[in-house]
Amino acid sequence: MSDAARLLRLLSLLQTPREWPGSELAERLGVTSRTVRRDVDRLRDLGYPVEATMGALGGYRLGAGKAMPPLLLDDEEAVAIAVGLRTAARQPVAGIAEASLRALAKLQQVLPPRLARRVSSLTAATAASASPFASLVDPAQLTIIAGAVQARERVRFAYAAQEGVASKRHVEPVQLVALGRRWYLLAFDVERDDWRIFRLDRVSTAVATGARFAARVAPGGDATEYVTRKMYETAPTYRARATLRLPVELARARLADFAGDLSALDDDSCTWHSVEDTVDYLAFRLTSLGCDFTVQGPPELVEHLRVMGERITRSVDSL
């Protein structure tokens, strides 16, 4: 292996978020520990902030510097980042769209043609959009908490509950969960000695305290499943039953992941038995289909649509 190739391999290893013992790096690279130390010094000269700790448990890791040196990405990582940036440009994080597009433009400028074609193929075959009713999350708060989850570091923040009640929280953040229209944090509340779920758009002034905590396993072992179940428990959900004046394949395309059970009645209409959701979003999906429809149930959805219709009529009549 040439010196340049070895240096790139060393940089690739150090960009993995862990601390590498010098002996393990030497074994991986097929060199002596002295050569590893010399290569680390060369990376530092190039602007990479390689940190070293002494002792039996010591080693090397890539730290944060005053400026960001070039990243070394393999093909799969480059494609994943490019597709992720395109997706992020449509997600409910305040100010993230423009920053994502700027970063994507820089990445596409240096992607080899073979990778650029893969990115184009993947994004062309994928459709994703954030709901217009999605709650925007402060990217600074999201970044702080994501870092604390990774480092298993306690966090303090202000939280505004749904009723408008403000509180100070001290938590051990375990997992960020993105569910449809919102970001949630599953954390163990230190002062309440229990698990809690927080909406990220209601979090402010988050600060990582520097205090580490032992790894925790989410209740049931799956953070996403736990948060999803708790969200359904706190908000009543229903399955809509409706007749849509829309061809079944067009209805399936417009409903996408929320298609549920669709059955054709004739060439121009179909029946829809939805997936479970709140009456607010069942009503939103029905009224955004761009077709006439008749709702058979549940009664809660029928009443919600009736109230919506009256409110809209009053708004129009006042013009």
PDB file of C-alpha atoms in Angstrom, residues 59-248:
ATOM      1  CA  GLY A  59      -6.239   6.081  21.251  1.00  0.00           C
ATOM      2  CA  TYR A  60      -7.007   8.370  18.334  1.00  0.00           C
ATOM      3  CA  ARG A  61     -10.221   9.983  17.178  1.00  0.00           C
ATOM      4  CA  LEU A  62     -11.199  12.738  14.763  1.00  0.00           C
ATOM      5  CA  GLY A  63     -12.348  15.803  16.684  1.00  0.00           C
ATOM      6  CA  ALA A  64     -14.056  19.032  15.664  1.00  0.00           C
ATOM      7  CA  GLY A  65     -11.794  21.776  14.369  1.00  0.00           C
ATOM      8  CA  LYS A  66     -12.139  25.489  13.581  1.00  0.00           C
ATOM      9  CA  ALA A  67     -12.811  24.644   9.940  1.00  0.00           C
ATOM     10  CA  MET A  68     -14.180  21.517   8.303  1.00  0.00           C
ATOM     11  CA  PRO A  69     -11.556  19.704   6.228  1.00  0.00           C
ATOM     12  CA  PRO A  70     -12.632  17.608   3.237  1.00  0.00           C
ATOM     13  CA  LEU A  71     -14.595  14.469   4.072  1.00  0.00           C
ATOM     14  CA  LEU A  72     -13.582  11.102   2.694  1.00  0.00           C
ATOM     15  CA  LEU A  73     -16.666   9.208   1.506  1.00  0.00           C
ATOM     16  CA  ASP A  74     -16.985   5.841  -0.157  1.00  0.00           C
ATOM     17  CA  ASP A  75     -19.460   5.362  -3.018  1.00  0.00           C
ATOM     18  CA  GLU A  76     -22.346   4.158  -0.860  1.00  0.00           C
ATOM     19  CA  GLU A  77     -21.893   6.998   1.649  1.00  0.00           C
ATOM     20  CA  ALA A  78     -21.822   9.636  -1.099  1.00  0.00           C
ATOM     21  CA  VAL A  79     -25.036   8.320  -2.663  1.00  0.00           C
ATOM     22  CA  ALA A  80     -26.748   8.074   0.738  1.00  0.00           C
ATOM     23  CA  ILE A  81     -25.838  11.672   1.594  1.00  0.00           C
ATOM     24  CA  ALA A  82     -26.991  13.032  -1.773  1.00  0.00           C
ATOM     25  CA  VAL A  83     -30.358  11.267  -1.579  1.00  0.00           C
ATOM     26  CA  GLY A  84     -30.699  12.285   2.074  1.00  0.00           C
ATOM     27  CA  LEU A  85     -30.077  15.939   1.234  1.00  0.00           C
ATOM     28  CA  ARG A  86     -32.769  15.894  -1.429  1.00  0.00           C
ATOM     29  CA  THR A  87     -35.183  14.372   1.070  1.00  0.00           C
ATOM     30  CA  ALA A  88     -34.164  16.840   3.787  1.00  0.00           C
ATOM     31  CA  ALA A  89     -34.989  19.733   1.473  1.00  0.00           C
ATOM     32  CA  ARG A  90     -38.642  18.724   1.827  1.00  0.00           C
ATOM     33  CA  GLN A  91     -38.735  17.993   5.552  1.00  0.00           C
ATOM     34  CA  PRO A  92     -40.249  20.024   8.431  1.00  0.00           C
ATOM     35  CA  VAL A  93     -37.026  21.448   9.831  1.00  0.00           C
ATOM     36  CA  ALA A  94     -36.947  25.242   9.884  1.00  0.00           C
ATOM     37  CA  GLY A  95     -34.439  26.655   7.396  1.00  0.00           C
ATOM     38  CA  ILE A  96     -33.146  23.225   6.383  1.00  0.00           C
ATOM     39  CA  ALA A  97     -34.415  23.287   2.800  1.00  0.00           C
ATOM     40  CA  GLU A  98     -32.114  26.039   1.537  1.00  0.00           C
ATOM     41  CA  ALA A  99     -29.083  24.684   3.419  1.00  0.00           C
ATOM     42  CA  SER A 100     -29.764  21.175   2.099  1.00  0.00           C
ATOM     43  CA  LEU A 101     -29.980  22.415  -1.485  1.00  0.00           C
ATOM     44  CA  ARG A 102     -26.710  24.367  -1.129  1.00  0.00           C
ATOM     45  CA  ALA A 103     -24.939  21.306   0.265  1.00  0.00           C
ATOM     46  CA  LEU A 104     -26.444  19.105  -2.450  1.00  0.00           C
ATOM     47  CA  ALA A 105     -25.207  21.474  -5.174  1.00  0.00           C
ATOM     48  CA  LYS A 106     -21.664  21.276  -3.776  1.00  0.00           C
ATOM     49  CA  LEU A 107     -21.776  17.496  -3.536  1.00  0.00           C
ATOM     50  CA  GLN A 108     -23.184  17.006  -7.044  1.00  0.00           C
ATOM     51  CA  GLN A 109     -20.413  19.175  -8.443  1.00  0.00           C
ATOM     52  CA  VAL A 110     -17.786  16.643  -7.369  1.00  0.00           C
ATOM     53  CA  LEU A 111     -19.720  13.374  -7.752  1.00  0.00           C
ATOM     54  CA  PRO A 112     -18.235  11.056 -10.400  1.00  0.00           C
ATOM     55  CA  PRO A 113     -20.648  10.492 -13.326  1.00  0.00           C
ATOM     56  CA  ARG A 114     -21.385   6.906 -12.236  1.00  0.00           C
ATOM     57  CA  LEU A 115     -22.537   8.097  -8.786  1.00  0.00           C
ATOM     58  CA  ALA A 116     -24.440  11.068 -10.193  1.00  0.00           C
ATOM     59  CA  ARG A 117     -26.452   8.659 -12.351  1.00  0.00           C
ATOM     60  CA  ARG A 118     -27.242   6.496  -9.319  1.00  0.00           C
ATOM     61  CA  VAL A 119     -28.431   9.517  -7.332  1.00  0.00           C
ATOM     62  CA  SER A 120     -30.628  10.688 -10.216  1.00  0.00           C
ATOM     63  CA  SER A 121     -32.145   7.219 -10.615  1.00  0.00           C
ATOM     64  CA  LEU A 122     -32.895   6.866  -6.913  1.00  0.00           C
ATOM     65  CA  THR A 123     -34.438  10.305  -6.491  1.00  0.00           C
ATOM     66  CA  ALA A 124     -36.455   9.990  -9.703  1.00  0.00           C
ATOM     67  CA  ALA A 125     -37.967   6.761  -8.390  1.00  0.00           C
ATOM     68  CA  THR A 126     -38.743   8.237  -4.976  1.00  0.00           C
ATOM     69  CA  ALA A 127     -41.490  10.690  -4.092  1.00  0.00           C
ATOM     70  CA  ALA A 128     -41.555  12.356  -0.675  1.00  0.00           C
ATOM     71  CA  SER A 129     -42.995  15.567   0.629  1.00  0.00           C
ATOM     72  CA  ALA A 130     -43.616  17.115   4.013  1.00  0.00           C
ATOM     73  CA  SER A 131     -47.194  17.816   5.000  1.00  0.00           C
ATOM     74  CA  PRO A 132     -48.156  21.489   4.694  1.00  0.00           C
ATOM     75  CA  PHE A 133     -49.325  21.166   8.292  1.00  0.00           C
ATOM     76  CA  ALA A 134     -45.995  19.848   9.568  1.00  0.00           C
ATOM     77  CA  SER A 135     -44.553  21.585  12.613  1.00  0.00           C
ATOM     78  CA  LEU A 136     -41.159  23.163  11.958  1.00  0.00           C
ATOM     79  CA  VAL A 137     -38.263  22.095  14.158  1.00  0.00           C
ATOM     80  CA  ASP A 138     -35.372  24.413  14.994  1.00  0.00           C
ATOM     81  CA  PRO A 139     -32.365  22.718  13.326  1.00  0.00           C
ATOM     82  CA  ALA A 140     -30.048  23.986  16.084  1.00  0.00           C
ATOM     83  CA  GLN A 141     -32.129  22.189  18.728  1.00  0.00           C
ATOM     84  CA  LEU A 142     -32.321  19.075  16.567  1.00  0.00           C
ATOM     85  CA  THR A 143     -28.539  19.054  16.126  1.00  0.00           C
ATOM     86  CA  ILE A 144     -27.832  19.479  19.851  1.00  0.00           C
ATOM     87  CA  ILE A 145     -30.177  16.678  20.848  1.00  0.00           C
ATOM     88  CA  ALA A 146     -29.009  14.351  18.067  1.00  0.00           C
ATOM     89  CA  GLY A 147     -25.429  14.834  19.255  1.00  0.00           C
ATOM     90  CA  ALA A 148     -26.461  14.117  22.835  1.00  0.00           C
ATOM     91  CA  VAL A 149     -28.221  10.910  21.759  1.00  0.00           C
ATOM     92  CA  GLN A 150     -25.053   9.782  19.984  1.00  0.00           C
ATOM     93  CA  ALA A 151     -22.790  10.650  22.923  1.00  0.00           C
ATOM     94  CA  ARG A 152     -25.249   9.398  25.598  1.00  0.00           C
ATOM     95  CA  GLU A 153     -25.113  12.830  27.230  1.00  0.00           C
ATOM     96  CA  ARG A 154     -27.796  14.341  29.439  1.00  0.00           C
ATOM     97  CA  VAL A 155     -29.674  17.378  28.132  1.00  0.00           C
ATOM     98  CA  ARG A 156     -31.578  20.252  29.748  1.00  0.00           C
ATOM     99  CA  PHE A 157     -34.231  22.165  27.807  1.00  0.00           C
ATOM    100  CA  ALA A 158     -37.425  24.181  28.088  1.00  0.00           C
ATOM    101  CA  TYR A 159     -40.578  22.414  26.969  1.00  0.00           C
ATOM    102  CA  ALA A 160     -43.989  23.850  26.090  1.00  0.00           C
ATOM    103  CA  ALA A 161     -46.735  21.260  26.568  1.00  0.00           C
ATOM    104  CA  GLN A 162     -49.840  21.148  24.413  1.00  0.00           C
ATOM    105  CA  GLU A 163     -51.809  23.052  27.036  1.00  0.00           C
ATOM    106  CA  GLY A 164     -49.248  25.854  26.890  1.00  0.00           C
ATOM    107  CA  VAL A 165     -47.690  24.904  30.234  1.00  0.00           C
ATOM    108  CA  ALA A 166     -43.935  25.552  30.200  1.00  0.00           C
ATOM    109  CA  SER A 167     -41.495  23.380  32.140  1.00  0.00           C
ATOM    110  CA  LYS A 168     -37.767  22.740  32.491  1.00  0.00           C
ATOM    111  CA  ARG A 169     -36.646  19.221  31.684  1.00  0.00           C
ATOM    112  CA  HIS A 170     -33.517  17.244  32.503  1.00  0.00           C
ATOM    113  CA  VAL A 171     -33.394  14.059  30.444  1.00  0.00           C
ATOM    114  CA  GLU A 172     -31.300  11.210  29.135  1.00  0.00           C
ATOM    115  CA  PRO A 173     -32.050  11.276  25.369  1.00  0.00           C
ATOM    116  CA  VAL A 174     -32.296   7.781  23.917  1.00  0.00           C
ATOM    117  CA  GLN A 175     -33.691   8.098  20.393  1.00  0.00           C
ATOM    118  CA  LEU A 176     -35.014  10.637  17.880  1.00  0.00           C
ATOM    119  CA  VAL A 177     -38.061   9.343  16.025  1.00  0.00           C
ATOM    120  CA  ALA A 178     -39.562  10.905  12.882  1.00  0.00           C
ATOM    121  CA  LEU A 179     -43.243  10.024  12.579  1.00  0.00           C
ATOM    122  CA  GLY A 180     -44.980  11.393   9.505  1.00  0.00           C
ATOM    123  CA  ARG A 181     -45.375  15.084  10.186  1.00  0.00           C
ATOM    124  CA  ARG A 182     -43.251  15.537  13.327  1.00  0.00           C
ATOM    125  CA  TRP A 183     -40.002  14.756  15.130  1.00  0.00           C
ATOM    126  CA  TYR A 184     -40.172  13.199  18.605  1.00  0.00           C
ATOM    127  CA  LEU A 185     -37.570  12.547  21.283  1.00  0.00           C
ATOM    128  CA  LEU A 186     -37.814   9.442  23.432  1.00  0.00           C
ATOM    129  CA  ALA A 187     -35.967  10.155  26.654  1.00  0.00           C
ATOM    130  CA  PHE A 188     -35.757   9.107  30.280  1.00  0.00           C
ATOM    131  CA  ASP A 189     -36.778  12.059  32.460  1.00  0.00           C
ATOM    132  CA  VAL A 190     -34.242  12.191  35.286  1.00  0.00           C
ATOM    133  CA  GLU A 191     -36.372  14.207  37.723  1.00  0.00           C
ATOM    134  CA  ARG A 192     -39.611  12.295  37.042  1.00  0.00           C
ATOM    135  CA  ASP A 193     -37.822   8.915  37.002  1.00  0.00           C
ATOM    136  CA  ASP A 194     -39.830   7.728  34.006  1.00  0.00           C
ATOM    137  CA  TRP A 195     -39.887   7.599  30.218  1.00  0.00           C
ATOM    138  CA  ARG A 196     -41.239  10.624  28.351  1.00  0.00           C
ATOM    139  CA  ILE A 197     -41.886  11.554  24.695  1.00  0.00           C
ATOM    140  CA  PHE A 198     -41.236  15.145  23.605  1.00  0.00           C
ATOM    141  CA  ARG A 199     -42.236  16.914  20.398  1.00  0.00           C
ATOM    142  CA  LEU A 200     -39.109  18.560  19.023  1.00  0.00           C
ATOM    143  CA  ASP A 201     -40.983  21.649  17.761  1.00  0.00           C
ATOM    144  CA  ARG A 202     -41.865  22.406  21.404  1.00  0.00           C
ATOM    145  CA  VAL A 203     -38.276  22.158  22.663  1.00  0.00           C
ATOM    146  CA  SER A 204     -36.157  25.294  23.153  1.00  0.00           C
ATOM    147  CA  THR A 205     -32.854  26.333  24.773  1.00  0.00           C
ATOM    148  CA  ALA A 206     -31.510  22.762  24.683  1.00  0.00           C
ATOM    149  CA  VAL A 207     -28.080  22.391  26.310  1.00  0.00           C
ATOM    150  CA  ALA A 208     -25.949  19.258  26.568  1.00  0.00           C
ATOM    151  CA  THR A 209     -24.725  19.089  30.172  1.00  0.00           C
ATOM    152  CA  GLY A 210     -21.615  16.982  29.603  1.00  0.00           C
ATOM    153  CA  ALA A 211     -22.851  14.341  32.083  1.00  0.00           C
ATOM    154  CA  ARG A 212     -22.814  10.873  30.505  1.00  0.00           C
ATOM    155  CA  PHE A 213     -25.329   8.124  31.247  1.00  0.00           C
ATOM    156  CA  ALA A 214     -25.368   4.356  30.866  1.00  0.00           C
ATOM    157  CA  ALA A 215     -27.013   3.028  27.714  1.00  0.00           C
ATOM    158  CA  ARG A 216     -30.770   2.549  28.052  1.00  0.00           C
ATOM    159  CA  VAL A 217     -33.043   0.294  25.999  1.00  0.00           C
ATOM    160  CA  ALA A 218     -36.385   1.745  24.911  1.00  0.00           C
ATOM    161  CA  PRO A 219     -39.466   0.131  26.493  1.00  0.00           C
ATOM    162  CA  GLY A 220     -40.268  -2.958  24.493  1.00  0.00           C
ATOM    163  CA  GLY A 221     -36.863  -2.743  22.807  1.00  0.00           C
ATOM    164  CA  ASP A 222     -38.028  -0.619  19.835  1.00  0.00           C
ATOM    165  CA  ALA A 223     -38.137   3.172  20.169  1.00  0.00           C
ATOM    166  CA  THR A 224     -40.156   3.773  16.991  1.00  0.00           C
ATOM    167  CA  GLU A 225     -42.778   1.165  17.896  1.00  0.00           C
ATOM    168  CA  TYR A 226     -43.066   2.543  21.434  1.00  0.00           C
ATOM    169  CA  VAL A 227     -43.469   6.173  20.327  1.00  0.00           C
ATOM    170  CA  THR A 228     -45.990   5.193  17.633  1.00  0.00           C
ATOM    171  CA  ARG A 229     -48.083   3.213  20.099  1.00  0.00           C
ATOM    172  CA  LYS A 230     -48.042   6.011  22.664  1.00  0.00           C
ATOM    173  CA  MET A 231     -49.059   8.585  20.056  1.00  0.00           C
ATOM    174  CA  TYR A 232     -52.082   6.463  19.098  1.00  0.00           C
ATOM    175  CA  GLU A 233     -52.989   5.976  22.751  1.00  0.00           C
ATOM    176  CA  THR A 234     -53.078   9.731  23.444  1.00  0.00           C
ATOM    177  CA  ALA A 235     -54.863  10.785  20.233  1.00  0.00           C
ATOM    178  CA  PRO A 236     -58.069   8.917  19.221  1.00  0.00           C
ATOM    179  CA  THR A 237     -57.712   7.342  15.785  1.00  0.00           C
ATOM    180  CA  TYR A 238     -60.285   5.994  13.340  1.00  0.00           C
ATOM    181  CA  ARG A 239     -60.586   4.261   9.973  1.00  0.00           C
ATOM    182  CA  ALA A 240     -62.536   6.207   7.364  1.00  0.00           C
ATOM    183  CA  ARG A 241     -65.089   4.479   5.146  1.00  0.00           C
ATOM    184  CA  ALA A 242     -65.876   6.475   2.036  1.00  0.00           C
ATOM    185  CA  THR A 243     -66.810   6.318  -1.623  1.00  0.00           C
ATOM    186  CA  LEU A 244     -64.451   8.318  -3.840  1.00  0.00           C
ATOM    187  CA  ARG A 245     -65.456   9.647  -7.254  1.00  0.00           C
ATOM    188  CA  LEU A 246     -62.031   8.739  -8.543  1.00  0.00           C
ATOM    189  CA  PRO A 247     -60.580   5.798 -10.507  1.00  0.00           C
ATOM    190  CA  VAL A 248     -59.045   3.325  -8.094  1.00  0.00           C
TER     191      VAL A 248
END
